[in-house]
């Protein structure tokens, strides 16, 4: 029950003033600039763009500063801002095959054309704190080699040559957009992917991990993981042709999964797909695993009753803004609700007491 | 004076302007030192474009998330129309891009290309190559260990 309450204005204003002061912290320490956050906290910026579902590094940096580094709060700010933007249209589907890859690895083919390019990765570091970073220092310069000029083909293309992996049916069907129509179930793969791409990294990671531990078991290989920039094209109505309206950094993961085959289809590999704004490797692998688990029905697999196979469960709980909104609202005043609960419990106790007294009196009389 | 413009040529310069670094574009434009009279057809406004991907990289499209874009349209005194759709939320960047788009359809095209577009293209290319060169240095060179059996 919601009832308007008055009386907190001064306390709220003062709380927000104190919040602003705490946000700034010790004024003896230099203030963070948005450029510093954008350049040096770039993976936090990427997460805010991915889950805020808006690619704009400067806005994400502002949101991180304003939220004091609480990334879910920052994502909330971006989502709220996003709703104020007029929608100019939809882009052409980006071609990740044209990606200028900063990183491109395959866990399945050692000698894939284009090679294994590690990029700026945390992999193979020792995860030991580097105290050199605690002191100011010059950034070391990364070594360079002859740049690759050709495009890097997708690994799955090689498997498709043998027909040993399922083909993605080509289609130009207009995909559903959950920012325009409320989600309904079954949602379909397009809306699932949109929802997973903006879903909470921790939740998607947990769901994906559950599939690895045996719930909706579906052994996945990372067929390919690539990170880099792709141009975004959009048809401009005034011109009658498409132009590039910008470029976005993306992380793409394609998994290769086992499939026994069926009466109509010979044994072949199946696919899971993850695509996320920014350098967001963990999220894109997790997304691909959950995408694959959710495809059980179309691939004729058994429903094992696992959470990761339950589309409604996954999609209804993956959005951290919806989740935190509902979760955190219970700390706001519920005085009237609670008053009625209190009355009810008192009444029940009174009745129980009366009943007990009545029983005792009857026993004494007998 | 308007000149005949091919769509691929216009697409190329509009795409270049959309992705240009604002500071770089602004510096080159002001160095070009040409401020034509114009009227707004549509003053700059920031908005969102929903970016699409494809399932498995090649299948059916899906909506990935939005990006910020600023657009505007203007007309020069001779009636030439310039459009801009540029990444981000900068109105000054969109305004410069639309002026360049309009002037590229006039006799100023040759000078403008040399003063603004070519340097922009070079900066963009150099930035891409610098990243590609770093990526290339992280390419794994496998070698097979000599085994002891024979």
Short mmCIF file of C-alpha atoms in Angstrom, two decimals:
data_model
loop_
_atom_site.label_atom_id
_atom_site.label_comp_id
_atom_site.label_asym_id
_atom_site.label_seq_id
_atom_site.Cartn_x
_atom_site.Cartn_y
_atom_site.Cartn_z
CA UNK A 1 0.00 0.00 0.00
CA UNK A 2 1.36 3.42 -0.91
CA UNK A 3 0.45 6.48 1.12
CA UNK A 4 1.83 9.96 0.64
CA UNK A 5 3.91 11.06 3.59
CA UNK A 6 5.26 14.52 4.24
CA UNK A 7 7.86 15.82 6.58
CA UNK A 8 11.21 14.56 5.29
CA UNK A 9 12.14 17.42 2.97
CA UNK A 10 14.81 19.03 5.11
CA UNK A 11 16.33 15.70 6.08
CA UNK A 12 16.38 14.60 2.41
CA UNK A 13 18.00 17.84 1.23
CA UNK A 14 20.66 17.61 3.90
CA UNK A 15 21.26 13.93 3.15
CA UNK A 16 21.84 14.76 -0.53
CA UNK A 17 24.16 17.63 0.38
CA UNK A 18 26.18 15.25 2.53
CA UNK A 19 26.14 12.69 -0.30
CA UNK A 20 27.71 15.31 -2.60
CA UNK A 21 30.38 16.07 -0.02
CA UNK A 22 31.14 12.38 0.55
CA UNK A 23 31.27 11.82 -3.19
CA UNK A 24 34.05 14.35 -3.44
CA UNK A 25 35.91 12.74 -0.52
CA UNK A 26 39.05 14.35 0.89
CA UNK A 27 39.49 17.68 -0.91
CA UNK A 28 43.23 17.36 -0.31
CA UNK A 29 43.13 14.64 -2.99
CA UNK A 30 42.81 15.74 -6.63
CA UNK A 31 39.32 15.42 -8.13
CA UNK A 32 38.70 12.71 -10.74
CA UNK A 33 38.00 14.00 -14.24
CA UNK A 34 35.60 12.25 -16.59
CA UNK A 35 38.47 11.72 -19.03
CA UNK A 36 40.43 9.92 -16.31
CA UNK A 37 37.51 7.59 -15.61
CA UNK A 38 36.92 7.01 -19.32
CA UNK A 39 40.57 6.25 -20.05
CA UNK A 40 41.69 4.48 -16.87
CA UNK A 41 38.53 2.76 -15.63
CA UNK A 42 37.54 1.69 -19.13
CA UNK A 43 36.24 -1.76 -18.22
CA UNK A 44 33.87 -0.22 -15.65
CA UNK A 45 32.81 2.25 -18.37
CA UNK A 46 32.22 -0.70 -20.72
CA UNK A 47 30.06 -2.50 -18.19
CA UNK A 48 27.94 0.59 -17.61
CA UNK A 49 27.48 1.03 -21.38
CA UNK A 50 26.59 -2.66 -21.88
CA UNK A 51 24.06 -2.93 -19.06
CA UNK A 52 22.86 0.66 -19.41
CA UNK A 53 22.31 -0.38 -23.04
CA UNK A 54 23.70 2.90 -24.36
CA UNK A 55 27.08 3.25 -26.07
CA UNK A 56 28.55 6.57 -24.97
CA UNK A 57 31.82 6.38 -22.99
CA UNK A 58 31.64 9.99 -21.74
CA UNK A 59 28.13 9.56 -20.35
CA UNK A 60 29.11 6.27 -18.69
CA UNK A 61 32.12 7.99 -17.09
CA UNK A 62 29.85 10.74 -15.76
CA UNK A 63 27.44 8.15 -14.37
CA UNK A 64 30.30 6.34 -12.60
CA UNK A 65 31.52 9.58 -11.05
CA UNK A 66 28.02 10.56 -9.94
CA UNK A 67 27.32 7.11 -8.46
CA UNK A 68 30.60 7.07 -6.51
CA UNK A 69 31.60 3.93 -8.41
CA UNK A 70 28.39 1.99 -7.66
CA UNK A 71 28.03 0.50 -11.13
CA UNK A 72 24.41 -0.60 -10.78
CA UNK A 73 23.52 2.94 -9.69
CA UNK A 74 25.49 4.22 -12.72
CA UNK A 75 23.60 1.84 -15.02
CA UNK A 76 20.35 3.15 -13.51
CA UNK A 77 21.40 6.74 -14.38
CA UNK A 78 22.19 5.72 -17.96
CA UNK A 79 18.89 3.86 -18.37
CA UNK A 80 17.01 6.91 -17.08
CA UNK A 81 18.90 9.24 -19.44
CA UNK A 82 18.34 6.87 -22.36
CA UNK A 83 14.58 7.25 -22.06
CA UNK A 84 14.92 11.00 -22.72
CA UNK A 85 16.60 10.48 -26.11
CA UNK A 86 14.50 10.54 -29.25
CA UNK A 87 15.02 7.34 -31.24
CA UNK A 88 16.43 8.22 -34.67
CA UNK A 89 16.14 4.68 -35.96
CA UNK A 90 17.71 1.27 -36.15
CA UNK A 91 21.15 0.53 -37.56
CA UNK A 92 21.94 -2.06 -40.16
CA UNK A 93 23.14 -5.22 -38.42
CA UNK A 94 26.84 -4.77 -37.67
CA UNK A 95 29.21 -7.08 -39.50
CA UNK A 96 31.50 -8.57 -36.86
CA UNK A 97 33.42 -10.36 -39.62
CA UNK A 98 34.85 -6.93 -40.54
CA UNK A 99 35.99 -6.24 -36.99
CA UNK A 100 39.40 -4.64 -36.50
CA UNK A 101 40.39 -7.24 -33.89
CA UNK A 102 42.39 -6.11 -30.86
CA UNK A 103 42.02 -9.64 -29.58
CA UNK A 104 40.96 -12.86 -31.26
CA UNK A 105 41.40 -16.29 -29.78
CA UNK A 106 40.01 -19.76 -30.38
CA UNK A 107 40.02 -22.58 -27.85
CA UNK A 108 39.22 -25.08 -30.61
CA UNK A 109 41.63 -24.39 -33.48
CA UNK A 110 45.26 -23.66 -32.78
CA UNK A 111 46.09 -22.73 -36.37
CA UNK A 112 43.02 -20.70 -37.29
CA UNK A 113 43.67 -18.30 -40.18
CA UNK A 114 44.34 -14.90 -38.67
CA UNK A 115 45.99 -16.58 -35.72
CA UNK A 116 45.62 -16.38 -31.98
CA UNK A 117 45.90 -12.72 -31.07
CA UNK A 118 45.96 -12.19 -27.32
CA UNK A 119 45.37 -8.43 -27.20
CA UNK A 120 45.48 -6.47 -23.92
CA UNK A 121 44.42 -9.40 -21.71
CA UNK A 122 44.55 -10.24 -18.00
CA UNK A 123 45.00 -13.91 -19.01
CA UNK A 124 48.38 -15.37 -18.06
CA UNK A 125 49.04 -12.63 -15.52
CA UNK A 126 49.87 -13.97 -12.06
CA UNK A 127 47.14 -12.01 -10.28
CA UNK A 128 49.69 -10.59 -7.90
CA UNK A 129 49.20 -7.01 -6.79
CA UNK A 130 51.53 -4.75 -8.71
CA UNK A 131 52.84 -2.21 -6.23
CA UNK A 132 54.55 -0.32 -9.02
CA UNK A 133 51.09 1.00 -9.91
CA UNK A 134 50.82 2.51 -6.43
CA UNK A 135 53.68 4.83 -7.33
CA UNK A 136 53.45 7.29 -10.20
CA UNK A 137 55.30 6.10 -13.23
CA UNK A 138 55.62 6.30 -16.96
CA UNK A 139 53.37 3.89 -18.86
CA UNK A 140 55.49 1.32 -20.67
CA UNK A 141 55.13 1.33 -24.44
CA UNK A 142 53.59 -1.79 -25.97
CA UNK A 143 55.68 -3.59 -28.60
CA UNK A 144 54.47 -3.43 -32.20
CA UNK A 145 54.65 -5.72 -35.22
CA UNK A 146 53.51 -5.58 -38.84
CA UNK A 147 49.76 -4.92 -38.71
CA UNK A 148 47.41 -7.41 -40.32
CA UNK A 149 45.46 -5.67 -43.07
CA UNK A 150 43.08 -8.43 -44.21
CA UNK A 151 39.84 -9.11 -42.34
CA UNK A 152 39.87 -11.98 -39.88
CA UNK A 153 37.36 -14.69 -40.84
CA UNK A 154 35.04 -16.24 -38.26
CA UNK A 155 36.14 -19.67 -37.06
CA UNK A 156 32.65 -21.14 -37.52
CA UNK A 157 32.97 -20.50 -41.27
CA UNK A 158 35.56 -23.29 -41.45
CA UNK A 159 33.31 -25.74 -39.64
CA UNK A 160 30.42 -24.78 -41.88
CA UNK A 161 32.45 -25.84 -44.87
CA UNK A 162 32.17 -29.41 -43.58
CA UNK A 163 28.56 -28.89 -42.51
CA UNK A 164 29.62 -30.20 -39.14
CA UNK A 165 28.12 -27.23 -37.30
CA UNK A 166 24.59 -25.92 -37.57
CA UNK A 167 24.11 -22.98 -39.92
CA UNK A 168 22.56 -19.79 -38.65
CA UNK A 169 19.55 -19.40 -40.92
CA UNK A 170 19.94 -16.12 -42.76
CA UNK A 171 17.01 -13.83 -42.19
CA UNK A 172 16.03 -10.20 -42.36
CA UNK A 173 13.08 -10.61 -39.97
CA UNK A 174 12.51 -7.45 -37.93
CA UNK A 175 13.55 -8.37 -34.37
CA UNK A 176 11.41 -7.55 -31.35
CA UNK A 177 12.64 -4.64 -29.24
CA UNK A 178 12.08 -4.90 -25.50
CA UNK A 179 12.58 -1.15 -25.11
CA UNK A 180 9.48 -0.65 -27.24
CA UNK A 181 7.12 -3.51 -26.35
CA UNK A 182 6.97 -5.21 -22.96
CA UNK A 183 8.48 -8.70 -22.95
CA UNK A 184 6.09 -11.63 -23.32
CA UNK A 185 6.85 -15.35 -23.26
CA UNK A 186 7.98 -17.25 -25.21
CA UNK A 187 10.20 -14.29 -26.08
CA UNK A 188 12.09 -15.81 -29.00
CA UNK A 189 15.84 -15.80 -29.54
CA UNK A 190 16.15 -12.20 -30.80
CA UNK A 191 14.57 -10.70 -27.68
CA UNK A 192 16.46 -13.18 -25.50
CA UNK A 193 19.76 -11.97 -26.94
CA UNK A 194 18.79 -8.32 -26.45
CA UNK A 195 17.83 -9.06 -22.87
CA UNK A 196 21.02 -11.04 -22.15
CA UNK A 197 23.22 -8.35 -23.73
CA UNK A 198 21.91 -5.75 -21.23
CA UNK A 199 21.47 -8.23 -18.34
CA UNK A 200 23.47 -8.15 -15.13
CA UNK A 201 26.93 -9.60 -15.62
CA UNK A 202 26.87 -11.34 -12.23
CA UNK A 203 23.50 -12.94 -12.88
CA UNK A 204 24.40 -14.10 -16.39
CA UNK A 205 27.72 -15.42 -15.08
CA UNK A 206 25.95 -17.38 -12.32
CA UNK A 207 23.45 -18.85 -14.78
CA UNK A 208 26.24 -19.81 -17.21
CA UNK A 209 28.26 -21.35 -14.40
CA UNK A 210 25.25 -23.44 -13.36
CA UNK A 211 25.17 -24.99 -16.86
CA UNK A 212 28.84 -25.91 -16.53
CA UNK A 213 28.25 -27.50 -13.14
CA UNK A 214 25.60 -29.83 -14.49
CA UNK A 215 22.29 -27.93 -14.52
CA UNK A 216 21.29 -28.06 -18.19
CA UNK A 217 24.67 -29.54 -18.88
CA UNK A 218 25.91 -28.50 -22.29
CA UNK A 219 29.61 -28.69 -22.71
CA UNK A 220 30.80 -25.56 -24.50
CA UNK A 221 34.05 -24.80 -26.27
CA UNK A 222 34.91 -21.20 -26.97
CA UNK A 223 35.09 -21.53 -30.74
CA UNK A 224 36.04 -17.91 -30.98
CA UNK A 225 36.30 -14.81 -28.89
CA UNK A 226 37.01 -11.49 -30.58
CA UNK A 227 37.20 -7.91 -29.35
CA UNK A 228 37.51 -4.84 -31.50
CA UNK A 229 35.76 -1.99 -33.23
CA UNK A 230 33.15 -2.27 -35.94
CA UNK A 231 31.53 0.55 -37.92
CA UNK A 232 27.79 1.10 -37.45
CA UNK A 233 25.78 1.89 -40.59
CA UNK A 234 22.33 3.37 -40.74
CA UNK A 235 20.09 4.17 -43.68
CA UNK A 236 19.50 7.93 -43.68
CA UNK A 237 15.96 8.60 -44.88
CA UNK A 238 16.78 12.13 -46.11
CA UNK A 239 19.56 10.76 -48.31
CA UNK A 240 18.20 7.41 -49.40
CA UNK A 241 21.45 5.58 -48.66
CA UNK A 242 23.30 4.27 -45.62
CA UNK A 243 26.29 5.97 -44.01
CA UNK A 244 28.49 5.00 -41.10
CA UNK A 245 27.19 6.93 -38.10
CA UNK A 246 30.02 5.85 -35.84
CA UNK A 247 31.88 2.85 -34.54
CA UNK A 248 31.47 0.73 -31.43
CA UNK A 249 33.80 -1.61 -29.62
CA UNK A 250 32.26 -5.06 -29.22
CA UNK A 251 33.14 -8.38 -27.64
CA UNK A 252 31.79 -11.40 -29.50
CA UNK A 253 31.84 -14.99 -28.31
CA UNK A 254 30.81 -18.00 -30.32
CA UNK A 255 30.60 -21.30 -28.53
CA UNK A 256 30.65 -24.72 -30.15
CA UNK A 257 28.53 -27.24 -28.29
CA UNK A 258 27.83 -30.93 -28.48
CA UNK A 259 24.73 -32.23 -30.17
CA UNK A 260 23.91 -35.89 -30.63
CA UNK A 261 21.74 -35.39 -33.67
CA UNK A 262 18.14 -36.42 -34.13
CA UNK A 263 15.95 -38.45 -36.48
CA UNK A 264 16.20 -35.75 -39.11
CA UNK A 265 19.57 -34.12 -38.40
CA UNK A 266 22.91 -36.00 -38.35
CA UNK A 267 25.20 -35.39 -35.37
CA UNK A 268 26.68 -31.92 -35.60
CA UNK A 269 27.88 -29.11 -33.39
CA UNK A 270 25.49 -26.41 -32.24
CA UNK A 271 26.14 -22.80 -31.33
CA UNK A 272 25.70 -20.30 -28.55
CA UNK A 273 26.22 -16.59 -29.17
CA UNK A 274 27.30 -13.67 -27.04
CA UNK A 275 27.68 -10.05 -28.19
CA UNK A 276 28.30 -7.22 -25.75
CA UNK A 277 29.26 -3.53 -25.94
CA UNK A 278 32.88 -2.81 -25.04
CA UNK A 279 35.61 -5.14 -23.89
CA UNK A 280 33.39 -7.44 -21.83
CA UNK A 281 34.85 -10.90 -22.20
CA UNK A 282 33.40 -12.66 -19.15
CA UNK A 283 29.95 -11.35 -19.95
CA UNK A 284 30.02 -12.39 -23.60
CA UNK A 285 31.17 -15.96 -22.82
CA UNK A 286 28.49 -16.24 -20.13
CA UNK A 287 25.88 -14.86 -22.54
CA UNK A 288 26.79 -17.48 -25.15
CA UNK A 289 26.41 -20.32 -22.63
CA UNK A 290 23.03 -19.08 -21.43
CA UNK A 291 21.86 -18.48 -25.03
CA UNK A 292 22.75 -22.09 -25.85
CA UNK A 293 21.03 -23.48 -22.73
CA UNK A 294 17.84 -21.55 -23.61
CA UNK A 295 17.79 -23.11 -27.09
CA UNK A 296 16.98 -26.60 -25.71
CA UNK A 297 13.49 -26.69 -27.16
CA UNK A 298 14.33 -25.68 -30.75
CA UNK A 299 17.19 -28.25 -30.72
CA UNK A 300 14.88 -31.01 -29.44
CA UNK A 301 16.72 -31.50 -26.17
CA UNK A 302 15.17 -32.61 -22.88
CA UNK A 303 13.91 -30.06 -20.40
CA UNK A 304 15.95 -30.99 -17.35
CA UNK A 305 14.10 -28.48 -15.21
CA UNK A 306 17.27 -26.42 -14.85
CA UNK A 307 16.97 -22.70 -14.14
CA UNK A 308 19.16 -21.84 -17.15
CA UNK A 309 16.68 -23.59 -19.46
CA UNK A 310 13.76 -21.55 -18.15
CA UNK A 311 13.42 -18.54 -20.43
CA UNK A 312 10.90 -16.78 -18.24
CA UNK A 313 13.02 -17.29 -15.13
CA UNK A 314 16.24 -16.08 -16.78
CA UNK A 315 14.83 -13.07 -18.62
CA UNK A 316 12.63 -11.95 -15.75
CA UNK A 317 15.54 -11.85 -13.32
CA UNK A 318 18.53 -10.77 -15.41
CA UNK A 319 17.82 -7.04 -15.41
CA UNK A 320 19.64 -5.48 -12.46
CA UNK A 321 17.67 -2.23 -12.61
CA UNK A 322 14.33 -4.01 -12.32
CA UNK A 323 15.76 -6.28 -9.65
CA UNK A 324 17.34 -3.57 -7.56
CA UNK A 325 14.29 -1.34 -7.91
CA UNK A 326 12.02 -3.99 -6.47
CA UNK A 327 14.54 -5.18 -3.92
CA UNK A 328 15.47 -1.76 -2.59
CA UNK A 329 11.95 -0.35 -2.50
CA UNK A 330 11.27 -2.39 0.65
CA UNK A 331 13.53 -0.08 2.64
CA UNK A 332 11.29 2.90 1.86
CA UNK A 333 8.50 3.82 4.29
CA UNK A 334 5.87 1.06 4.56
CA UNK A 335 4.42 2.44 7.77
CA UNK A 336 0.79 1.85 6.85
CA UNK A 337 1.34 -1.68 5.47
CA UNK A 338 3.24 -2.57 8.57
CA UNK A 339 0.62 -1.01 10.82
CA UNK A 340 -2.01 -3.31 9.38
CA UNK A 341 0.29 -6.36 9.78
CA UNK A 342 0.91 -5.33 13.35
CA UNK A 343 -2.80 -5.04 14.04
CA UNK A 344 -3.36 -8.46 12.51
CA UNK A 345 -0.65 -10.19 14.56
CA UNK A 346 -1.91 -8.54 17.76
CA UNK A 347 -5.45 -9.67 16.96
CA UNK A 348 -4.29 -13.25 16.32
CA UNK A 349 -2.32 -13.28 19.54
CA UNK A 350 -5.29 -11.90 21.45
CA UNK A 351 -7.54 -14.61 20.01
CA UNK A 352 -5.00 -17.34 20.80
CA UNK A 353 -4.70 -16.01 24.33
CA UNK A 354 -8.45 -15.93 24.79
CA UNK A 355 -8.77 -19.45 23.46
CA UNK A 356 -6.04 -20.71 25.80
CA UNK A 357 -7.72 -19.01 28.78
CA UNK A 358 -11.07 -20.48 27.81
CA UNK A 359 -9.55 -24.01 27.54
CA UNK A 360 -7.84 -23.60 30.90
CA UNK A 361 -11.08 -22.44 32.55
CA UNK A 362 -12.98 -25.37 31.03
CA UNK A 363 -10.34 -27.85 32.25
CA UNK A 364 -10.45 -26.35 35.75
CA UNK A 365 -14.26 -26.61 35.80
CA UNK A 366 -14.22 -30.28 34.84
CA UNK B 1 27.41 26.41 -57.48
CA UNK B 2 26.33 22.84 -56.93
CA UNK B 3 28.24 20.01 -58.51
CA UNK B 4 27.06 16.49 -59.25
CA UNK B 5 27.79 14.21 -56.28
CA UNK B 6 27.93 10.42 -56.28
CA UNK B 7 26.31 8.62 -53.36
CA UNK B 8 29.42 6.51 -52.56
CA UNK B 9 31.58 9.66 -52.41
CA UNK B 10 29.14 11.41 -50.11
CA UNK B 11 28.78 8.30 -47.97
CA UNK B 12 32.57 8.19 -47.57
CA UNK B 13 32.94 11.73 -46.29
CA UNK B 14 29.84 11.63 -44.11
CA UNK B 15 31.10 8.37 -42.54
CA UNK B 16 34.50 9.91 -41.94
CA UNK B 17 32.94 12.99 -40.30
CA UNK B 18 30.63 10.83 -38.12
CA UNK B 19 33.58 9.04 -36.55
CA UNK B 20 35.96 11.98 -36.39
CA UNK B 21 37.47 13.06 -33.11
CA UNK B 22 35.67 16.31 -32.23
CA UNK B 23 38.78 18.23 -31.20
CA UNK B 24 40.59 17.19 -34.37
CA UNK B 25 37.65 18.07 -36.63
CA UNK B 26 37.18 21.41 -34.90
CA UNK B 27 40.86 22.33 -35.23
CA UNK B 28 40.97 21.48 -38.95
CA UNK B 29 37.68 23.26 -39.66
CA UNK B 30 38.75 26.46 -37.93
CA UNK B 31 42.10 26.35 -39.69
CA UNK B 32 40.18 26.12 -42.99
CA UNK B 33 38.73 29.46 -41.91
CA UNK B 34 35.55 29.51 -43.92
CA UNK B 35 32.22 30.28 -42.31
CA UNK B 36 29.47 30.14 -44.92
CA UNK B 37 26.07 31.78 -44.39
CA UNK B 38 23.45 29.16 -43.74
CA UNK B 39 19.96 28.51 -42.38
CA UNK B 40 19.00 25.58 -40.21
CA UNK B 41 16.65 23.07 -41.76
CA UNK B 42 16.93 21.07 -38.55
CA UNK B 43 19.01 22.43 -35.69
CA UNK B 44 21.30 19.92 -33.97
CA UNK B 45 19.54 17.39 -31.74
CA UNK B 46 20.95 14.45 -29.82
CA UNK B 47 19.19 11.10 -29.98
CA UNK B 48 19.69 7.37 -29.91
CA UNK B 49 20.10 4.76 -32.63
CA UNK B 50 19.42 1.12 -31.81
CA UNK B 51 22.43 -0.91 -32.94
CA UNK B 52 21.69 -4.36 -34.32
CA UNK B 53 23.77 -7.50 -34.35
CA UNK B 54 23.23 -10.91 -35.94
CA UNK B 55 22.80 -14.27 -34.22
CA UNK B 56 26.03 -16.19 -34.58
CA UNK B 57 27.48 -13.19 -36.42
CA UNK B 58 25.68 -14.11 -39.64
CA UNK B 59 22.08 -15.11 -38.86
CA UNK B 60 18.90 -13.24 -38.03
CA UNK B 61 19.22 -9.70 -36.63
CA UNK B 62 18.61 -8.73 -33.00
CA UNK B 63 18.71 -5.43 -31.12
CA UNK B 64 21.95 -5.09 -29.17
CA UNK B 65 21.65 -1.66 -27.52
CA UNK B 66 21.62 2.02 -28.42
CA UNK B 67 24.34 4.51 -29.23
CA UNK B 68 24.17 8.30 -29.03
CA UNK B 69 24.02 10.21 -32.29
CA UNK B 70 23.59 13.93 -33.04
CA UNK B 71 22.02 15.05 -36.27
CA UNK B 72 21.26 18.31 -38.04
CA UNK B 73 20.57 19.69 -41.48
CA UNK B 74 21.26 23.12 -42.96
CA UNK B 75 21.09 24.95 -46.23
CA UNK B 76 23.72 27.30 -47.65
CA UNK B 77 22.87 30.63 -49.29
CA UNK B 78 22.98 28.98 -52.76
CA UNK B 79 20.48 26.32 -51.62
CA UNK B 80 22.93 23.46 -51.11
CA UNK B 81 21.73 21.17 -48.31
CA UNK B 82 24.14 19.65 -45.82
CA UNK B 83 23.28 16.79 -43.48
CA UNK B 84 25.10 15.36 -40.49
CA UNK B 85 24.62 12.24 -38.39
CA UNK B 86 27.60 12.04 -36.05
CA UNK B 87 28.41 9.76 -33.13
CA UNK B 88 28.05 11.25 -29.65
CA UNK B 89 26.19 14.24 -28.25
CA UNK B 90 28.22 17.18 -29.58
CA UNK B 91 26.15 19.81 -31.36
CA UNK B 92 29.21 21.79 -32.53
CA UNK B 93 30.59 18.63 -34.12
CA UNK B 94 27.31 17.99 -35.94
CA UNK B 95 27.22 21.60 -37.15
CA UNK B 96 30.73 21.42 -38.60
CA UNK B 97 29.96 18.06 -40.21
CA UNK B 98 26.83 19.43 -41.89
CA UNK B 99 28.72 22.50 -43.18
CA UNK B 100 31.46 20.28 -44.56
CA UNK B 101 28.84 18.02 -46.17
CA UNK B 102 27.22 21.04 -47.83
CA UNK B 103 30.50 22.64 -48.98
CA UNK B 104 31.71 19.32 -50.39
CA UNK B 105 28.89 19.68 -52.93
CA UNK B 106 30.22 23.07 -54.07
CA UNK B 107 33.34 24.45 -55.75
CA UNK B 108 35.01 24.54 -52.33
CA UNK B 109 35.19 20.74 -52.39
CA UNK B 110 38.78 20.40 -53.60
CA UNK B 111 40.26 22.75 -50.99
CA UNK B 112 38.08 21.36 -48.24
CA UNK B 113 39.11 17.81 -49.05
CA UNK B 114 42.76 18.74 -48.71
CA UNK B 115 42.34 20.89 -45.62
CA UNK B 116 39.91 18.78 -43.58
CA UNK B 117 38.98 15.36 -44.95
CA UNK B 118 42.41 14.09 -45.93
CA UNK B 119 44.07 15.00 -42.61
CA UNK B 120 41.11 13.45 -40.76
CA UNK B 121 41.45 10.30 -42.81
CA UNK B 122 45.17 10.15 -42.07
CA UNK B 123 44.65 10.55 -38.32
CA UNK B 124 41.99 7.86 -38.31
CA UNK B 125 44.12 5.50 -40.38
CA UNK B 126 47.16 6.06 -38.16
CA UNK B 127 45.11 5.34 -35.05
CA UNK B 128 43.79 2.11 -36.56
CA UNK B 129 47.22 1.00 -37.67
CA UNK B 130 48.72 1.73 -34.25
CA UNK B 131 46.18 -0.60 -32.63
CA UNK B 132 46.60 -3.25 -35.32
CA UNK B 133 50.39 -3.12 -34.86
CA UNK B 134 50.03 -3.70 -31.12
CA UNK B 135 47.59 -6.54 -31.74
CA UNK B 136 50.00 -8.12 -34.22
CA UNK B 137 52.74 -8.10 -31.58
CA UNK B 138 50.50 -10.25 -29.33
CA UNK B 139 49.95 -12.94 -31.97
CA UNK B 140 51.02 -16.34 -30.67
CA UNK B 141 53.78 -18.06 -32.68
CA UNK B 142 53.38 -21.73 -31.89
CA UNK B 143 56.34 -24.06 -32.13
CA UNK B 144 56.46 -27.79 -31.54
CA UNK B 145 58.73 -29.12 -28.85
CA UNK B 146 61.15 -31.78 -30.03
CA UNK B 147 60.07 -35.00 -28.46
CA UNK B 148 62.48 -37.66 -27.24
CA UNK B 149 60.99 -40.83 -28.76
CA UNK B 150 63.10 -41.06 -31.90
#
